[in-house]
Short mmCIF file of C-alpha atoms in Angstrom, two decimals:
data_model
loop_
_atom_site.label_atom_id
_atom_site.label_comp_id
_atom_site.label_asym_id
_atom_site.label_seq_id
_atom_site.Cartn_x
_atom_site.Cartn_y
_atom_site.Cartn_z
CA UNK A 1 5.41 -14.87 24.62
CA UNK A 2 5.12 -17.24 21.44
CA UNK A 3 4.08 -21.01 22.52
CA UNK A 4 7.08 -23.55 22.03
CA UNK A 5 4.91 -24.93 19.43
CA UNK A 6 4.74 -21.85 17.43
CA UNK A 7 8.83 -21.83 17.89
CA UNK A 8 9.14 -25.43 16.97
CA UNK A 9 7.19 -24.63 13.84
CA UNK A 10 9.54 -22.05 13.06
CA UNK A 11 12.68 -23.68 13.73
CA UNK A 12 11.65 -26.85 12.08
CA UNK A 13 11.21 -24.47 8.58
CA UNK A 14 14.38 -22.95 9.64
CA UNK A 15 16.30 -25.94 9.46
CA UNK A 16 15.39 -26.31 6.09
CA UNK A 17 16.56 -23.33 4.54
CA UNK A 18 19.37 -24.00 2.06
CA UNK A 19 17.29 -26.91 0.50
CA UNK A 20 17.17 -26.71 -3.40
CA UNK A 21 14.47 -28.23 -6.14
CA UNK A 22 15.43 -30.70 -8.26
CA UNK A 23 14.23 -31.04 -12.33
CA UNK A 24 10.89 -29.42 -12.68
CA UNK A 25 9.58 -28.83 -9.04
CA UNK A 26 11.08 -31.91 -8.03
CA UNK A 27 11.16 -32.02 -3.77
CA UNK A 28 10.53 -34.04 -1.00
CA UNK A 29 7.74 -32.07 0.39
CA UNK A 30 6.10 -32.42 -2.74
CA UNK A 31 6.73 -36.32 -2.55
CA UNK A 32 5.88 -36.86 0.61
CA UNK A 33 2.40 -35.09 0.03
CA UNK A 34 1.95 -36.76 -2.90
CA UNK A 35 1.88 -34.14 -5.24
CA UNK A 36 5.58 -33.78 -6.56
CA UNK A 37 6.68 -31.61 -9.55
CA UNK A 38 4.28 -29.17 -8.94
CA UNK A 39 4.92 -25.65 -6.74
CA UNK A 40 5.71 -26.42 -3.35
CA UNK A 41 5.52 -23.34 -1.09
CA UNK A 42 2.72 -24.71 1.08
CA UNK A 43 3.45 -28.22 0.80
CA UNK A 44 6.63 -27.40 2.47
CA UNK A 45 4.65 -25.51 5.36
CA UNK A 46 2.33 -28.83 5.55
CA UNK A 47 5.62 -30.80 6.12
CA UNK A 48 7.11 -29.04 8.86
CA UNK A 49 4.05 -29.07 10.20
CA UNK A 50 3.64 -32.33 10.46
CA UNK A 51 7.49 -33.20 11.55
CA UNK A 52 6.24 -31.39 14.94
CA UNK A 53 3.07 -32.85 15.11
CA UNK A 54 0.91 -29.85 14.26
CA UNK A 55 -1.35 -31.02 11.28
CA UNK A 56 -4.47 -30.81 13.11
CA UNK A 57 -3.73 -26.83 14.39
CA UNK A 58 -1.68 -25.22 11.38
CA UNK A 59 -3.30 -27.21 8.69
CA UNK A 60 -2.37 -29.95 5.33
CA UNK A 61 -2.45 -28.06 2.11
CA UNK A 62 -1.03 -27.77 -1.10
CA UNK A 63 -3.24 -25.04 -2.80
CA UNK A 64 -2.63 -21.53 -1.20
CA UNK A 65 -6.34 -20.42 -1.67
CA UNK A 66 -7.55 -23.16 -0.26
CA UNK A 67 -5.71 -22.37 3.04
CA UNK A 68 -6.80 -18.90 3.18
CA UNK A 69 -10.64 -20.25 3.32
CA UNK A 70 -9.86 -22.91 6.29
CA UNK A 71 -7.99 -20.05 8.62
CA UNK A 72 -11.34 -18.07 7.61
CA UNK A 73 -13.63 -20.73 8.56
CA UNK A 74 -12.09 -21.46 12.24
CA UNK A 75 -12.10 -17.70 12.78
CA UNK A 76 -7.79 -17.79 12.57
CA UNK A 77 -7.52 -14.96 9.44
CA UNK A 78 -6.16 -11.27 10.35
CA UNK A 79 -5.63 -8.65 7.57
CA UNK A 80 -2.72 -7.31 5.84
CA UNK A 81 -1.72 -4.72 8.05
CA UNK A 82 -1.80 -5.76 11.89
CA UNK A 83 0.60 -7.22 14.20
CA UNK A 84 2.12 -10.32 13.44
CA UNK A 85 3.41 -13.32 15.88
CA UNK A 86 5.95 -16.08 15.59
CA UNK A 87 4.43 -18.80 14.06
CA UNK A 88 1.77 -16.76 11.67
CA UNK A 89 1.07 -18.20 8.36
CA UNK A 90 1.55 -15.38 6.04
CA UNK A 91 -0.05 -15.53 2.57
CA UNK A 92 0.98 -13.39 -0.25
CA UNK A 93 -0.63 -11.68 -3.59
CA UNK A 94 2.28 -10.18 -5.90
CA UNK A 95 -0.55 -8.17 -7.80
CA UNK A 96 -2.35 -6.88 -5.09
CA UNK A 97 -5.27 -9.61 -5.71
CA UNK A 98 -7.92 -11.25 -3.70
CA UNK A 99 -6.03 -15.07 -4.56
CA UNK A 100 -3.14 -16.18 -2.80
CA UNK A 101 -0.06 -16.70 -4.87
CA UNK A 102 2.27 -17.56 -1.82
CA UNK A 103 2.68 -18.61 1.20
CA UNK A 104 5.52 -18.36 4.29
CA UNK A 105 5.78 -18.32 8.11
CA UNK A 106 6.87 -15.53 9.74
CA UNK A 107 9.70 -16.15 11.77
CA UNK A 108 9.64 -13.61 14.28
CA UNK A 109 7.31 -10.80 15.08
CA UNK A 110 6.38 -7.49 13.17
CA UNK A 111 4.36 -4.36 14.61
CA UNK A 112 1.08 -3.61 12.63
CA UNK A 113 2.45 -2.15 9.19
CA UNK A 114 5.74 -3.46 9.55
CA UNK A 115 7.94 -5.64 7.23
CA UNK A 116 7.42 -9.19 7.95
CA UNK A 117 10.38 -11.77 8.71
CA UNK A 118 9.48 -14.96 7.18
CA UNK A 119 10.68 -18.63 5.95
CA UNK A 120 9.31 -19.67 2.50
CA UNK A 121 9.72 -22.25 0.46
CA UNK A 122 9.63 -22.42 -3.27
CA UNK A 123 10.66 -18.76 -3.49
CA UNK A 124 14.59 -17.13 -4.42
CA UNK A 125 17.12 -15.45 -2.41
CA UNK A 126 16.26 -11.67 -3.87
CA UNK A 127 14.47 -9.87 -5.79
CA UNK A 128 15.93 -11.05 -8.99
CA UNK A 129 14.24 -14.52 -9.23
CA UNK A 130 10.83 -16.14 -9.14
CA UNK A 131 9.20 -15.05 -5.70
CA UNK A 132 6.29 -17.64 -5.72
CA UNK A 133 8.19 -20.74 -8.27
CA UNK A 134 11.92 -20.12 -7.13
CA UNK A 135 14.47 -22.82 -6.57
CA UNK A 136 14.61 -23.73 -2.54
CA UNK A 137 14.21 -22.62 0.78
CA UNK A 138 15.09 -19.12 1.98
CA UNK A 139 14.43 -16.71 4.34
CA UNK A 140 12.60 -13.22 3.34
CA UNK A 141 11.84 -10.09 4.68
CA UNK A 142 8.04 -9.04 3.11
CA UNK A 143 7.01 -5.61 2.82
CA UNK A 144 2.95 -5.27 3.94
CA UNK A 145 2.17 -4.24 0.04
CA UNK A 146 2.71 -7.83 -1.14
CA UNK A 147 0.59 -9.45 1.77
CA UNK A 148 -2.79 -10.66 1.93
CA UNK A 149 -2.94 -11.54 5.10
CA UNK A 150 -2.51 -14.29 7.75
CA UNK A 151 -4.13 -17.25 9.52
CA UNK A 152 -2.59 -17.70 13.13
CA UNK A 153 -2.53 -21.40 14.09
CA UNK A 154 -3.98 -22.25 17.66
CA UNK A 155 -0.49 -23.61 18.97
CA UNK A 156 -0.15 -25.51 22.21
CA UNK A 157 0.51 -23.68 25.01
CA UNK A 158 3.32 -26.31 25.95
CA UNK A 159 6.00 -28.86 24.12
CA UNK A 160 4.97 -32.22 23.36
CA UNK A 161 7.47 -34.79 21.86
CA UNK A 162 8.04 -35.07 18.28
CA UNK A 163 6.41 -38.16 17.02
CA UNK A 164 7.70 -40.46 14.18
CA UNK A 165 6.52 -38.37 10.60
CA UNK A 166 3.35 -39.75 8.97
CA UNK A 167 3.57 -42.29 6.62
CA UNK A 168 3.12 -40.65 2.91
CA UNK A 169 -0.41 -40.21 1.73
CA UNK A 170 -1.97 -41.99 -0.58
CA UNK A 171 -1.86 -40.08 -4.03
CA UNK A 172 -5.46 -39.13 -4.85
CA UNK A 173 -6.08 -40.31 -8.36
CA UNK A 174 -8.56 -38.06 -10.51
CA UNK A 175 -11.42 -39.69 -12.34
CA UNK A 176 -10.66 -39.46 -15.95
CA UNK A 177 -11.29 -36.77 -18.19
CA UNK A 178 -15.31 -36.85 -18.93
CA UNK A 179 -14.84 -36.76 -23.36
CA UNK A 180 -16.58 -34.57 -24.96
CA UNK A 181 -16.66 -31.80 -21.83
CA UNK A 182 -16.56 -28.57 -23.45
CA UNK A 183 -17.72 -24.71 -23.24
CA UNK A 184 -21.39 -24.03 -24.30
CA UNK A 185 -22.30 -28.00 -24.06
CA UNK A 186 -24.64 -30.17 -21.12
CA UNK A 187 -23.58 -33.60 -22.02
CA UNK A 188 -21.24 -34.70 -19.87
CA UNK A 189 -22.47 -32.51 -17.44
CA UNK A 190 -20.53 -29.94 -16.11
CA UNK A 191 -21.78 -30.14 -12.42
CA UNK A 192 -18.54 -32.07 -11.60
CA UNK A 193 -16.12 -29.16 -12.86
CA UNK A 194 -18.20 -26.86 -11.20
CA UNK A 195 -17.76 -28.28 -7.48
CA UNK A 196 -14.07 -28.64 -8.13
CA UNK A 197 -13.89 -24.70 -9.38
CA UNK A 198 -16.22 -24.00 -5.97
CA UNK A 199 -13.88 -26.27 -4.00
CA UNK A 200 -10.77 -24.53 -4.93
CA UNK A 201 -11.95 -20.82 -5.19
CA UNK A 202 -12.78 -20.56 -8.80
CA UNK A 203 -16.33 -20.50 -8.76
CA UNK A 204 -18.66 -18.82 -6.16
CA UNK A 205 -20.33 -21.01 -3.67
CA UNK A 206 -23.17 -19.65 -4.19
CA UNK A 207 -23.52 -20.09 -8.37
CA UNK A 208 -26.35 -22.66 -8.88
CA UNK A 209 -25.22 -26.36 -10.16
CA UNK A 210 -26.10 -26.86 -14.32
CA UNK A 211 -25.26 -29.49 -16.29
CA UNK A 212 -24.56 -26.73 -18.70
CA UNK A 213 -21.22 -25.59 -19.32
CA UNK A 214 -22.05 -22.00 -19.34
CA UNK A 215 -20.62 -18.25 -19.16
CA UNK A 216 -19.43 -18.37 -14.62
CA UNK A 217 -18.39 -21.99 -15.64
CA UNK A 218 -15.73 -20.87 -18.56
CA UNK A 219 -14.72 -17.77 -16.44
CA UNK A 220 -13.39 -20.13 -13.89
CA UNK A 221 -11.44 -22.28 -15.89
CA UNK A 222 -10.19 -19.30 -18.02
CA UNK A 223 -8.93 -18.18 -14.41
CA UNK A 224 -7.58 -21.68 -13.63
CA UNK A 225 -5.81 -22.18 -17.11
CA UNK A 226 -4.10 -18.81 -16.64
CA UNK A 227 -3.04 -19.05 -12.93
CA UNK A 228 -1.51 -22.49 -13.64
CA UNK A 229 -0.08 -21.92 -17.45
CA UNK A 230 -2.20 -24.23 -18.74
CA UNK A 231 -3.31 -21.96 -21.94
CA UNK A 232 -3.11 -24.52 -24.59
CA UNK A 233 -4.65 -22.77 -27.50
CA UNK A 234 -1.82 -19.89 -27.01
CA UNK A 235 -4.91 -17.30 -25.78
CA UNK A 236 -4.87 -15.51 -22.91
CA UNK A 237 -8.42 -15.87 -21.86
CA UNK A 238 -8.45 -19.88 -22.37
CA UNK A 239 -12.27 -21.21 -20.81
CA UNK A 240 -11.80 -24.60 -21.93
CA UNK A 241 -10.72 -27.25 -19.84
CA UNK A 242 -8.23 -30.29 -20.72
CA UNK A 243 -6.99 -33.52 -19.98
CA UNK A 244 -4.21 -32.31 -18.09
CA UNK A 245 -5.60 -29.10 -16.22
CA UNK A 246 -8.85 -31.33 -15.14
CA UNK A 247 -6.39 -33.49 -13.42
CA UNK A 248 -4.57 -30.68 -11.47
CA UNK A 249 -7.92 -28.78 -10.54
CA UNK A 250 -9.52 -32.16 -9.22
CA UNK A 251 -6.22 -33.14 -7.10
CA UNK A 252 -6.27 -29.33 -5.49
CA UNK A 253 -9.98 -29.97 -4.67
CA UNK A 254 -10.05 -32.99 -2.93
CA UNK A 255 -6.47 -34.54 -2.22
#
């Protein structure tokens, strides 16, 4: 039998379906994080989260990828296919790739293989609109070919009260934009970009630190750009990083 925490987490995402986006991302999830105008699927998670009081056990994230790699770290991940439970956090890849694009919670439990009932935010009704940038909260039924997998949280065994919400977080506030950072050059050095690209999945851990701003460095922010639409120059493969995208990548890494 699920814990009541696992059911409190999903009835507290329940009782937000029906909620829709304002202008440009706009949402109190996204607010209250401090992140707003940006996507919002597992901001909206955090939130309900943290209306029960389960921060500490389900986890505080706005960067899907970033999630995946803490449920792998405490040992919580399980693969596409097997059994869900209430309460899972179930991450998603619409092409069938190793980075999350999405994120829900299933709302009940599937059998290994079977569709999964979940709560998402940030997705549409059907089939017909955005699945991972929709307009508001909505509950889905997944087939297993669009899942990546799942972290299960390690829910209390027993109620506890709801405490008062958290106060909103501080906004983390990038340092600025090191001028004159740039493909192919060491001065400013690129070590900072590369520990935000290792911190948020776009660069492997084990890649050496270099001032230079070298071949693994521009593959990762070609990645970045693209994931994020942040393609400036109009190219597809875009490995130089601006103003604006060394902003986002350093707020995913360490907010």
């Amino acid at each position: 039998m699920a814990s009541p925490t696992a059911a409190a987490m999903v009835a507290e995402a329940n009782s937000e379906v029906g909620f829709k986006e304002g202008p440009n991302n706009q949402t109190k999830y996204g607010a209250w994080y401090g992140l707003n105008y940006e996507p919002w699927c597992a901001m909206y998670l955090s939130w309900c989260a943290n209306q029960i009081g389960a921060d500490t056990v389900v986890g505080k994230f706005a960067y899907c990828p970033s999630w995946v790699n803490w449920f792998k770290a405490r040992g919580q991940w399980h693969g596409p296919t097997e059994a869900v439970q209430l309460g899972d956090i179930v991450f998603f890849s619409w092409d069938g790739g190793p980075v999350a694009d999405h994120v829900g919670v299933a709302r009940a439990a599937a059998t290994a293989g079977s569709s999964i009932p979940t709560t998402e935010g940030n997705t549409s009704s059907g089939a017909s609109g955005s699945q991972g940038n929709g307009d508001g909260v909505y509950q889905r039924l997944r087939p297993r070919s669009v899942v990546l997998g799942f972290g299960r949280p390690a829910y209390a065994s027993a109620p506890a009260p709801k405490p008062t919400p958290s106060p909103k977080p501080t906004k983390y506030a990038p340092p600025p934009f090191p001028t004159g950072l740039a493909p192919n050059r060491s001065n400013p050095s690129a070590q900072p970009l590369q520990k935000a690209l290792k911190a948020t999945g776009w660069m492997n851990q084990g890649v050496t630190l270099s001032d230079n701003y070298g071949p693994l460095t521009q593959k990762g922010v070609a990645g970045f750009n693209a994931k994020h639409s942040l393609n400036d120059t109009g190219r597809s493969y875009d490995p130089a990083i601006g103003p604006r995208g060394w902003a986002l990548l350093l707020t995913l890494a360490y907010s």
